[in-house]
mmCIF file of C-alpha atoms in Angstrom:
data_model
loop_
_atom_site.group_PDB
_atom_site.id
_atom_site.type_symbol
_atom_site.label_atom_id
_atom_site.label_comp_id
_atom_site.label_asym_id
_atom_site.label_seq_id
_atom_site.Cartn_x
_atom_site.Cartn_y
_atom_site.Cartn_z
ATOM 1 C CA MET A 1152 13.721 -20.442 -5.772
ATOM 2 C CA LEU A 1153 14.197 -19.815 -2.054
ATOM 3 C CA ASP A 1154 16.023 -16.541 -2.503
ATOM 4 C CA TRP A 1155 13.524 -14.745 -0.277
ATOM 5 C CA LEU A 1156 14.457 -17.106 2.539
ATOM 6 C CA THR A 1157 18.237 -16.955 2.261
ATOM 7 C CA TRP A 1158 18.815 -13.212 2.650
ATOM 8 C CA PRO A 1159 17.296 -13.000 6.177
ATOM 9 C CA ALA A 1160 19.392 -16.013 7.151
ATOM 10 C CA ASP A 1161 22.483 -14.306 5.731
ATOM 11 C CA LEU A 1162 21.712 -11.170 7.731
ATOM 12 C CA LEU A 1163 21.252 -13.156 10.941
ATOM 13 C CA LEU A 1164 24.429 -15.145 10.386
ATOM 14 C CA GLY A 1165 26.320 -11.959 9.563
ATOM 15 C CA ALA A 1166 25.212 -10.393 12.831
ATOM 16 C CA GLY A 1167 25.998 -13.613 14.658
ATOM 17 C CA GLY A 1168 29.431 -13.741 13.052
ATOM 18 C CA ALA A 1169 30.195 -10.156 14.054
ATOM 19 C CA VAL A 1170 29.317 -10.827 17.687
ATOM 20 C CA ALA A 1171 30.959 -14.262 17.755
ATOM 21 C CA SER A 1172 34.206 -12.816 16.394
ATOM 22 C CA LEU A 1173 34.427 -10.692 19.539
ATOM 23 C CA PHE A 1174 34.758 -13.851 21.627
ATOM 24 C CA VAL A 1175 36.299 -16.467 19.335
ATOM 25 C CA SER A 1176 38.719 -16.271 16.441
ATOM 26 C CA PRO A 1177 37.034 -17.059 13.095
ATOM 27 C CA ASP A 1178 39.718 -19.719 12.532
ATOM 28 C CA GLU A 1179 38.504 -21.794 15.491
ATOM 29 C CA PRO A 1180 36.496 -24.927 14.683
ATOM 30 C CA SER A 1181 33.755 -23.910 17.136
ATOM 31 C CA PHE A 1182 33.220 -20.502 15.486
ATOM 32 C CA VAL A 1183 30.358 -21.708 13.316
ATOM 33 C CA LEU A 1184 28.553 -23.166 16.320
ATOM 34 C CA ILE A 1185 28.905 -19.950 18.316
ATOM 35 C CA GLN A 1186 27.866 -17.935 15.259
ATOM 36 C CA MET A 1187 24.665 -19.955 14.938
ATOM 37 C CA MET A 1188 23.931 -19.669 18.668
ATOM 38 C CA VAL A 1189 24.312 -15.887 18.580
ATOM 39 C CA ALA A 1190 22.187 -15.694 15.416
ATOM 40 C CA THR A 1191 19.468 -17.631 17.252
ATOM 41 C CA LEU A 1192 19.637 -15.162 20.137
ATOM 42 C CA VAL A 1193 19.385 -12.245 17.704
ATOM 43 C CA LEU A 1194 16.338 -13.851 16.086
ATOM 44 C CA ALA A 1195 14.739 -14.376 19.505
ATOM 45 C CA ALA A 1196 15.371 -10.721 20.394
ATOM 46 C CA ILE A 1197 13.770 -9.572 17.134
ATOM 47 C CA VAL A 1198 10.714 -11.757 17.727
ATOM 48 C CA CYS A 1199 10.400 -10.427 21.293
ATOM 49 C CA LEU A 1200 10.533 -6.842 20.053
ATOM 50 C CA ILE A 1201 7.842 -7.563 17.483
ATOM 51 C CA VAL A 1202 5.598 -9.249 20.053
ATOM 52 C CA TRP A 1203 6.013 -6.564 22.720
ATOM 53 C CA SER A 1204 6.243 -3.563 20.383
ATOM 54 C CA GLN A 1205 2.766 -2.234 21.173
ATOM 55 C CA SER A 1206 3.350 -2.487 24.918
ATOM 56 C CA LEU A 1207 6.725 -0.766 24.563
ATOM 57 C CA VAL A 1208 5.245 2.043 22.475
ATOM 58 C CA ASP A 1209 2.459 2.585 25.007
ATOM 59 C CA TYR A 1210 4.975 2.633 27.853
ATOM 60 C CA PHE A 1211 7.232 5.188 26.185
ATOM 61 C CA ARG A 1212 4.234 7.336 25.230
ATOM 62 C CA SER A 1213 3.171 7.398 28.880
ATOM 63 C CA LEU A 1214 6.662 8.579 29.836
ATOM 64 C CA TRP A 1215 6.638 11.391 27.272
ATOM 65 C CA LYS A 1216 3.241 12.757 28.281
ATOM 66 C CA THR A 1217 3.289 15.584 30.759
ATOM 67 C CA PRO A 1218 0.878 15.251 33.660
ATOM 68 C CA GLN A 1219 -2.103 17.522 33.286
ATOM 69 C CA THR A 1220 -3.106 19.561 36.296
ATOM 70 C CA LYS A 1221 -6.711 20.050 37.305
ATOM 71 C CA ARG A 1222 -8.074 23.551 36.948
ATOM 72 C CA SER A 1223 -10.277 24.929 39.671
ATOM 73 C CA PRO A 1224 -13.546 26.544 38.463
#
């Protein structure tokens, strides 16, 4: 029923588990807590990128444009 909701959560927890395993052994009792905290940070980063995507695209486009020089008549 809620299969469409579980796969994004699995992806977030997988990313959180990969980062959390760098700091804490997966056998530790606090691993699940750290995994969920990192998954929350990953979700917040994704939301921030979505919100600021248009501003970021405009900024990078302005960097890629070459300045045009004025021609004298």
